[in-house]
Every structure is written in structure tokens, then in C-alpha cells.
Short mmCIF file of C-alpha atoms in Angstrom, two decimals:
data_model
loop_
_atom_site.label_atom_id
_atom_site.label_comp_id
_atom_site.label_asym_id
_atom_site.label_seq_id
_atom_site.Cartn_x
_atom_site.Cartn_y
_atom_site.Cartn_z
CA MET A 1 49.10 131.61 93.33
CA LYS A 2 50.13 128.40 91.64
CA THR A 3 53.78 127.42 91.40
CA LYS A 4 55.18 126.49 88.03
CA ALA A 5 55.50 122.70 87.80
CA ILE A 6 58.95 121.16 87.62
CA ASN A 7 59.19 118.92 84.57
CA ALA A 8 61.16 115.76 85.34
CA ALA A 9 62.57 112.72 83.58
CA GLU A 10 62.57 109.52 85.62
CA PHE A 11 65.34 107.18 84.47
CA PHE A 12 65.21 103.55 85.67
CA ALA A 13 61.74 104.46 86.88
CA GLY A 14 60.77 101.01 88.12
CA ILE A 15 57.30 101.06 89.66
CA GLY A 16 57.33 104.85 90.05
CA LEU A 17 58.16 105.57 93.68
CA VAL A 18 60.32 108.58 92.77
CA ARG A 19 57.22 110.05 91.16
CA THR A 20 55.15 109.06 94.21
CA ALA A 21 57.62 110.98 96.37
CA LEU A 22 58.02 114.13 94.30
CA GLU A 23 54.69 114.70 92.57
CA PRO A 24 53.02 116.17 95.71
CA LEU A 25 55.84 118.73 95.79
CA GLY A 26 55.02 120.07 92.32
CA VAL A 27 57.19 117.78 90.19
CA ARG A 28 55.58 116.61 86.96
CA VAL A 29 57.09 113.53 85.31
CA VAL A 30 56.99 114.12 81.56
CA TRP A 31 59.21 111.18 80.57
CA ALA A 32 60.03 107.87 82.25
CA ASN A 33 61.89 104.74 81.27
CA ASP A 34 62.48 101.18 82.43
CA ILE A 35 63.38 98.02 80.61
CA LYS A 36 60.92 95.73 82.43
CA ARG A 37 57.34 95.54 81.22
CA ALA A 38 56.12 94.26 84.61
CA LYS A 39 57.36 97.44 86.26
CA PHE A 40 55.59 99.58 83.69
CA ASP A 41 52.37 97.65 84.37
CA ALA A 42 52.59 98.51 88.08
CA TYR A 43 53.50 102.13 87.28
CA TYR A 44 50.63 102.45 84.79
CA ALA A 45 48.13 100.99 87.29
CA ASN A 46 48.94 103.88 89.61
CA TYR A 47 49.63 106.57 87.00
CA PRO A 48 47.53 105.95 83.87
CA ASP A 49 49.06 108.96 82.08
CA ALA A 50 52.27 106.91 81.92
CA GLU A 51 50.90 105.45 78.72
CA ASP A 52 51.85 108.72 77.04
CA HIS A 53 55.37 109.17 78.38
CA PHE A 54 56.73 105.89 79.78
CA LYS A 55 59.17 104.18 77.40
CA VAL A 56 59.61 100.45 78.01
CA ASP A 57 63.00 100.09 76.39
CA ASP A 58 66.67 99.44 77.00
CA ILE A 59 68.30 102.75 77.87
CA CYS A 60 71.07 101.84 75.43
CA ASP A 61 68.53 102.37 72.64
CA ILE A 62 67.29 105.75 73.86
CA ASN A 63 68.53 108.95 72.27
CA GLY A 64 68.49 112.16 74.26
CA GLN A 65 67.08 114.01 71.26
CA SER A 66 63.85 112.01 71.66
CA LEU A 67 63.09 113.32 75.15
CA PRO A 68 60.70 116.25 75.58
CA SER A 69 62.17 119.72 76.00
CA GLY A 70 62.09 121.71 79.19
CA ILE A 71 63.22 118.99 81.60
CA GLU A 72 64.56 120.63 84.77
CA LEU A 73 65.14 117.52 86.90
CA ALA A 74 66.45 114.08 85.96
CA THR A 75 66.38 111.23 88.47
CA SER A 76 68.32 108.00 88.11
CA SER A 77 68.10 104.95 90.37
CA PHE A 78 70.40 102.92 88.17
CA PRO A 79 70.99 99.20 88.93
CA CYS A 80 73.01 98.42 92.05
CA ILE A 81 73.82 94.74 91.54
CA ASP A 82 77.42 95.33 90.40
CA LEU A 83 78.06 97.85 93.21
CA SER A 84 76.40 96.12 96.15
CA HIS A 85 78.46 94.23 98.70
CA ALA A 86 75.90 91.45 98.22
CA GLY A 87 76.52 91.48 94.46
CA ASN A 88 79.45 90.66 92.21
CA ARG A 89 81.38 93.94 92.73
CA LEU A 90 82.10 94.38 89.04
CA GLY A 91 81.37 98.05 89.54
CA LEU A 92 80.67 100.41 86.67
CA VAL A 93 82.17 97.98 84.18
CA GLY A 94 79.38 95.56 85.05
CA LYS A 95 76.51 95.07 82.65
CA GLN A 96 73.89 96.32 85.14
CA SER A 97 75.48 99.14 87.14
CA GLY A 98 77.37 100.19 84.02
CA MET A 99 74.06 101.65 82.87
CA PHE A 100 75.23 104.77 84.68
CA TRP A 101 77.25 105.57 81.56
CA GLN A 102 74.13 105.29 79.40
CA PHE A 103 72.29 107.69 81.69
CA ALA A 104 75.18 110.15 81.36
CA ARG A 105 75.18 109.71 77.57
CA VAL A 106 71.47 110.53 77.31
CA ILE A 107 71.93 113.62 79.52
CA LYS A 108 74.79 114.73 77.28
CA GLU A 109 72.59 114.31 74.19
CA LEU A 110 69.82 116.53 75.55
CA PRO A 111 69.72 119.92 73.80
CA ASN A 112 69.32 121.56 77.23
CA LYS A 113 70.63 119.70 80.25
CA PRO A 114 68.41 119.40 83.34
CA ARG A 115 69.21 122.01 85.97
CA VAL A 116 69.43 119.29 88.60
CA VAL A 117 70.15 115.55 88.55
CA LEU A 118 69.47 113.15 91.43
CA LEU A 119 71.16 109.74 91.48
CA GLU A 120 70.53 106.99 94.03
CA ASN A 121 72.47 103.82 94.75
CA VAL A 122 73.92 101.64 97.51
CA TYR A 123 76.75 102.61 99.83
CA GLY A 124 78.93 100.11 97.97
CA PHE A 125 79.18 102.64 95.16
CA ALA A 126 81.59 104.63 97.34
CA THR A 127 84.04 101.72 97.73
CA SER A 128 83.68 99.96 94.37
CA HIS A 129 87.13 99.40 92.87
CA GLY A 130 88.69 101.23 95.78
CA GLY A 131 86.57 104.32 95.18
CA ARG A 132 87.62 104.67 91.55
CA ASP A 133 84.11 104.05 90.20
CA LEU A 134 82.66 106.89 92.24
CA THR A 135 85.50 109.20 91.24
CA ASP A 136 84.88 108.38 87.57
CA ALA A 137 81.14 109.00 87.95
CA LEU A 138 81.65 112.32 89.71
CA GLN A 139 84.16 113.40 87.07
CA CYS A 140 81.74 112.42 84.31
CA LEU A 141 78.92 114.45 85.84
CA ASN A 142 81.31 117.32 86.44
CA ASP A 143 82.29 117.24 82.76
CA LEU A 144 78.58 117.49 81.91
CA GLY A 145 78.50 120.80 83.77
CA TYR A 146 77.34 119.81 87.23
CA SER A 147 78.60 120.73 90.67
CA LEU A 148 78.06 117.78 92.99
CA ASP A 149 76.97 116.95 96.50
CA VAL A 150 76.84 113.53 98.17
CA LEU A 151 74.40 112.43 100.88
CA ALA A 152 73.97 109.19 102.82
CA ILE A 153 70.56 108.41 104.28
CA ASP A 154 69.27 105.26 105.95
CA ALA A 155 65.53 104.87 105.43
CA ARG A 156 65.16 103.78 109.06
CA HIS A 157 64.88 107.48 109.88
CA PHE A 158 61.48 107.41 108.17
CA VAL A 159 60.19 103.82 107.99
CA PRO A 160 60.90 100.65 110.02
CA GLN A 161 63.39 99.32 107.49
CA SER A 162 67.17 99.49 107.47
CA ARG A 163 67.91 100.66 103.93
CA PRO A 164 71.09 102.75 103.65
CA ARG A 165 71.47 104.57 100.34
CA MET A 166 73.75 107.24 98.94
CA PHE A 167 72.51 110.09 96.80
CA ILE A 168 74.42 112.27 94.38
CA ILE A 169 72.85 115.63 93.60
CA GLY A 170 74.19 117.62 90.69
CA ILE A 171 73.36 121.26 90.04
CA ILE A 172 74.40 123.11 86.89
CA LYS A 173 77.50 125.01 88.02
CA GLU A 174 76.22 128.39 86.90
CA GLU A 175 72.98 127.89 88.85
CA LEU A 176 74.36 127.06 92.28
CA PRO A 177 72.18 128.79 94.87
CA LYS A 178 73.67 131.58 96.96
CA ASN A 179 73.52 129.45 100.09
CA ALA A 180 75.67 126.69 98.57
CA HIS A 181 79.02 126.13 100.25
CA VAL A 182 82.28 124.94 98.75
CA GLY A 183 84.93 123.00 100.62
CA VAL A 184 84.42 120.12 103.03
CA PRO A 185 81.18 119.88 105.02
CA GLU A 186 81.10 119.07 108.70
CA VAL A 187 80.13 115.55 109.73
CA SER A 188 76.35 115.23 110.16
CA ASP A 189 73.70 112.55 109.99
CA VAL A 190 73.28 113.06 106.22
CA ARG A 191 77.02 113.39 105.66
CA PRO A 192 78.81 110.90 107.92
CA ALA A 193 82.60 110.85 108.03
CA TRP A 194 82.97 108.66 104.94
CA VAL A 195 80.90 111.14 102.92
CA THR A 196 82.90 114.14 104.10
CA LYS A 197 86.02 112.24 103.03
CA ILE A 198 84.57 112.03 99.51
CA HIS A 199 84.22 115.82 99.50
CA GLU A 200 87.70 116.19 100.93
CA ALA A 201 89.23 113.91 98.31
CA HIS A 202 87.57 115.55 95.32
CA HIS A 203 86.62 119.17 95.98
CA GLU A 204 89.91 120.55 94.63
CA ASN A 205 89.71 118.65 91.32
CA ILE A 206 85.96 118.33 90.81
CA ASN A 207 83.29 120.98 91.32
CA MET A 208 81.74 120.02 94.65
CA HIS A 209 79.33 121.88 96.90
CA TYR A 210 77.05 121.28 99.84
CA LEU A 211 73.90 122.79 101.28
CA ASP A 212 72.96 123.03 104.94
CA LEU A 213 70.27 120.47 105.76
CA PRO A 214 68.18 119.78 108.86
CA ASP A 215 68.72 116.74 111.05
CA LEU A 216 66.95 113.57 110.04
CA PRO A 217 64.00 112.42 112.15
CA ASP A 218 64.50 109.56 114.61
CA GLY A 219 62.18 107.18 112.80
CA PRO A 220 59.99 104.30 114.04
CA THR A 221 61.44 101.54 116.22
CA ASN A 222 59.09 98.67 115.42
CA LEU A 223 56.92 97.19 112.70
CA SER A 224 53.53 97.95 114.24
CA ALA A 225 52.57 100.55 111.65
CA VAL A 226 53.32 98.39 108.61
CA VAL A 227 52.13 94.89 109.53
CA GLU A 228 48.90 93.56 108.02
CA HIS A 229 46.70 92.03 110.69
CA ASN A 230 43.99 90.51 108.50
CA VAL A 231 45.99 88.15 106.30
CA PRO A 232 44.34 84.79 105.50
CA SER A 233 45.01 82.15 108.15
CA GLY A 234 46.53 79.94 105.47
CA ALA A 235 49.38 82.43 105.04
CA TRP A 236 50.89 81.36 108.37
CA TRP A 237 53.28 78.43 108.21
CA ASP A 238 52.25 75.07 109.57
CA GLU A 239 53.79 73.49 112.65
CA GLN A 240 56.28 71.42 110.69
CA ARG A 241 57.59 74.44 108.80
CA VAL A 242 57.88 76.50 111.98
CA LYS A 243 59.87 73.66 113.56
CA ALA A 244 62.19 73.57 110.54
CA PHE A 245 62.69 77.31 110.94
CA VAL A 246 63.63 76.96 114.61
CA ASP A 247 65.87 73.96 113.95
CA SER A 248 67.88 75.97 111.40
CA LEU A 249 68.73 78.71 113.92
CA SER A 250 72.20 78.94 115.40
CA ASP A 251 72.57 78.73 119.18
CA VAL A 252 72.73 82.51 119.42
CA GLN A 253 69.65 82.85 117.24
CA LYS A 254 67.74 80.22 119.23
CA ALA A 255 68.47 82.11 122.45
CA ARG A 256 67.11 85.30 120.87
CA PHE A 257 64.03 83.45 119.60
CA GLU A 258 63.38 81.89 123.00
CA SER A 259 63.79 85.18 124.87
CA LEU A 260 61.13 86.77 122.68
CA ARG A 261 58.89 83.71 122.84
CA VAL A 262 58.58 83.77 126.64
CA ALA A 263 58.20 87.56 126.87
CA ASP A 264 54.93 88.94 128.20
CA ALA A 265 54.54 91.33 125.28
CA LEU A 266 53.78 90.20 121.75
CA SER A 267 56.45 91.34 119.30
CA CYS A 268 57.07 91.14 115.57
CA ARG A 269 60.49 90.53 114.09
CA THR A 270 61.72 89.94 110.57
CA ALA A 271 63.89 87.01 109.61
CA TYR A 272 65.92 86.20 106.54
CA ARG A 273 67.95 83.28 105.26
CA ARG A 274 71.71 83.29 105.18
CA THR A 275 74.14 80.74 103.86
CA ARG A 276 76.77 79.99 106.49
CA GLN A 277 79.56 77.60 105.51
CA GLY A 278 77.39 76.22 102.74
CA VAL A 279 74.34 75.70 104.97
CA SER A 280 71.12 77.71 104.62
CA MET A 281 70.04 79.13 108.00
CA TRP A 282 67.41 81.52 109.26
CA GLU A 283 68.45 84.61 111.21
CA LEU A 284 66.23 86.82 113.34
CA ARG A 285 66.99 90.54 113.41
CA ARG A 286 68.25 91.93 116.70
CA ASP A 287 66.01 94.98 116.45
CA ALA A 288 62.30 95.23 115.71
CA ILE A 289 62.50 96.68 112.21
CA ALA A 290 62.90 95.05 108.82
CA GLY A 291 66.14 94.38 107.06
CA CYS A 292 66.78 95.94 103.68
CA LEU A 293 64.16 94.74 101.19
CA ARG A 294 65.72 93.16 98.14
CA THR A 295 64.58 91.86 94.80
CA THR A 296 63.10 88.38 95.14
CA GLY A 297 65.16 85.57 93.76
CA GLY A 298 66.51 83.41 96.55
CA GLY A 299 69.07 83.47 99.32
CA SER A 300 68.38 86.30 101.74
CA SER A 301 66.17 88.20 99.33
CA LYS A 302 62.77 87.40 100.86
CA GLN A 303 61.89 88.28 104.45
CA ALA A 304 59.61 86.44 106.83
CA LEU A 305 57.54 87.94 109.64
CA VAL A 306 57.83 86.24 113.04
CA GLU A 307 55.29 86.82 115.85
CA LEU A 308 56.53 85.89 119.31
CA GLY A 309 55.46 86.32 122.93
CA GLY A 310 52.29 87.46 124.58
CA GLY A 311 51.45 83.93 125.73
CA ARG A 312 50.87 82.78 122.16
CA GLU A 313 52.47 80.09 120.08
CA PRO A 314 55.04 81.46 117.61
CA ARG A 315 53.69 82.29 114.15
CA ILE A 316 55.71 82.77 110.99
CA ARG A 317 54.80 83.76 107.43
CA TRP A 318 56.24 85.54 104.44
CA MET A 319 55.83 89.31 104.39
CA THR A 320 53.11 90.46 102.01
CA PRO A 321 53.33 92.88 99.07
CA ARG A 322 51.29 95.41 101.08
CA GLU A 323 53.78 95.19 103.93
CA TYR A 324 56.60 95.72 101.44
CA ALA A 325 54.73 98.75 100.08
CA ASN A 326 54.31 100.12 103.61
CA LEU A 327 58.01 99.60 104.34
CA MET A 328 58.81 101.63 101.22
CA GLY A 329 56.55 104.48 102.31
CA ALA A 330 54.00 103.68 99.59
CA ARG A 331 50.93 103.06 101.72
CA ASP A 332 48.44 104.17 99.07
CA TYR A 333 50.12 102.34 96.19
CA LYS A 334 47.65 100.19 94.25
CA LEU A 335 48.63 96.53 94.15
CA VAL A 336 46.58 95.52 91.14
CA ALA A 337 49.24 94.64 88.56
CA GLY A 338 51.50 91.63 88.38
CA THR A 339 51.97 88.57 90.56
CA PRO A 340 52.83 88.83 94.26
CA ASN A 341 56.45 87.97 93.47
CA GLN A 342 56.58 90.69 90.80
CA GLN A 343 55.19 93.13 93.34
CA LEU A 344 57.81 92.12 95.92
CA PHE A 345 60.50 92.48 93.26
CA GLY A 346 59.27 95.94 92.30
CA PHE A 347 59.39 97.25 95.85
CA GLY A 348 62.70 95.57 96.60
CA ASP A 349 64.18 97.43 93.65
CA ALA A 350 62.68 100.83 94.45
CA VAL A 351 63.41 103.95 96.50
CA VAL A 352 61.78 104.77 99.83
CA VAL A 353 59.16 107.44 99.21
CA ASP A 354 59.76 109.30 102.47
CA VAL A 355 63.50 109.60 101.86
CA VAL A 356 63.15 111.03 98.37
CA ARG A 357 60.37 113.36 99.50
CA TRP A 358 62.61 114.65 102.31
CA ILE A 359 65.36 115.33 99.76
CA GLY A 360 62.79 117.00 97.55
CA GLU A 361 61.46 119.25 100.31
CA HIS A 362 64.82 120.27 101.74
CA TYR A 363 67.05 120.27 98.67
CA LEU A 364 65.49 119.91 95.22
CA ILE A 365 62.55 122.29 95.54
CA PRO A 366 64.54 125.07 97.28
CA VAL A 367 67.08 124.88 94.43
CA LEU A 368 64.61 124.62 91.56
CA ARG A 369 61.90 126.94 92.94
CA PRO A 370 63.67 129.20 95.44
CA ASP A 371 61.11 131.96 95.08
CA ASN A 372 58.07 129.79 94.26
CA GLU A 373 58.04 130.96 90.66
CA PRO A 374 54.43 131.48 89.56
CA GLY A 375 53.09 129.72 86.53
CA ASP A 376 50.93 126.84 85.37
CA GLU A 377 50.80 123.57 87.30
#
């Protein structure tokens, strides 16, 4: 028996990794939006039907009345630049992260609100303007009729990348499942202490709930499963550039580099640039996974791969778009649209497929299809 498909709207869709995560679970994207044409091109290359439902437009110019009817799930990975600790911290008054209010406006304009909304952003959302921005967002969603839950998940539980993100899940108040709890949840790996404090601070004034969730998996501890081993030899930096890399390291970083260089085993590490006291320096990660992928544009945004040990000379190169795709859980994603930098940008601005799929399997689908409602796919 087939299960009735869940019609979804994908706000700030980017290159479509929310769809990549949820489509195998029975979610059918019937409307998507992003302002950047390059992201649509990548999305379309992987999902040709996007030509019929993907709107390349500023969300400020979108009216909820124009969306198709019957949307049960709305996802929103709205811009993080004004909320991130690496950004300007303007919060929800910022031009980019302030697009949250436009998402809420469109939801309000829909004749029938989605039964569930899923929002994703950086941990900095919780502390922006002393927590006031998050409070305002929760209150706004509450006023739209949603009871709310907050999760915090680092993608390192699924892929070799440290990528901590918070998720807000809203369920229409009248449709809360019977197994939903009210009050303050216990501390767990998906709800660390700072998340339970959010519930504690708001559950008496805002409709909040939580569902019991399984523990997160341990996740990989190295980059072996994501590294490309057949890159062109010209991708590796020349001797002069490698020397410049080493010369830029601090004493602590040089000691780490040297320890790995003389080790019997070959290892891969990621490195990124940091500006310390006005000087650009390279830093090697302590662990063997990648740092958080970011949109390309300078500073620490672009990561390098460093091979050390095993009796070989050190080798360094930029990480490739395919490696970025692998780190985002998008191993089968077609890299046929855009320039390499546009591809890196698209993945740096996306969600990790495995994380969203885990949320889908353990939260969204049980809420939206608790009894596997039969119907057409």
C-alpha cells in the first residue's frame, strides 16, 4: 500500500538539499524559492521538475496566495549571516536574517497553514540580542498557531564535519500528537542544557512541546570516506606554496603539523585561514574531521586538505566541490551546473542531508503520517 505523499514548500531552497533529504521519505516538494539563479541552476540539474515549481525571486515579492494549496510541510533555512558569531550580529533586524519575517508573512498569507514548519539556523540565533530575537521568532510562530520545539544537532554525528545547527519545529497546536509532552525536556544530545533553558524560559508564555527522540549516532572520526583520491596532480600546491603555509603557522600549529608529519600513518586534516592580530595565518584542526563549511568569499571560508605522515612529503590542496558534497551528505549530487566556486558556495550555504533526514524519520514523518495514511504518491 502506498503512503500519501507529503506536499512541501521549500523556502530558501538553495541547491535543494532539504529535498534530497526528505524526498526518499515520501515528501514531495511542490513549491520552492531562492533568490539566486546559480542555486536554481544546481537544483534544476538534479531535479528537472523544478522548472515547474521553483520561483527564482526575492521572498519579499512572494505572496502566500500564489503558492499551491495542500502544503503540509514548510521548510525554511533562512540566511544566517546576521545571526552567526562569525557575522555582524545584527540579528533579525539585519537585511539577510531578517528574511525570517518574510517567511512568517508568507505562511500567514496562506489560505491553509502547513501542519508543520521546520526552520534551520546557526546556534547564534539563540543568543542574538541577548536571546530576544529567538523569543520574538518563537512568539511570531506561536501567533501563527504553532506549538514549538527546539533541537540542536551537530552534523558530526553523521558526517566528518563539525556543523552545529539549531532547528525549530512547529506543529499546529490542534494537531499535536498524543505522545507530545509539555513542560521542560530533560537534557539530551539533541536538547543540551542551553536548549532546555529555552523551553524553561518560554513554555509558560508560548506554546512549547517536545517529543521523545532516540540518541544521535556517534558519527565518523576521520575524512577517509569523503576524500577524493584521484584529483589531478596539478591540484596539489607547489613546494613554495606549501612552505608559505608552514611558515604562517603559529608555534603551536607547527608542533601539531610536525607531529603528524613524522607519524608512521598517513593522515588527512583540514586547515583554514584565520586573521590573528591583523595577520592572516593557517590553522590545522586538532581532530581529523572538517570544520564547518562556509560560503566562499575569503577569510576562513575555504578549507584546505592537508596530507601528512606515512613517510611521504606533506601535500596540500583546496578541498574539491565533490568533497564538499560528500561532507554535506550529498554523495550522489550532480555537479554539472555552475563554476567550482559557485558549487562550493552552494554547499557551504546548505543543510546536511543526513541531519535533515534523521529529523524527517524520527520527527516529521511520525507527526505527519502517524498511521501511514494510504493514498497516491
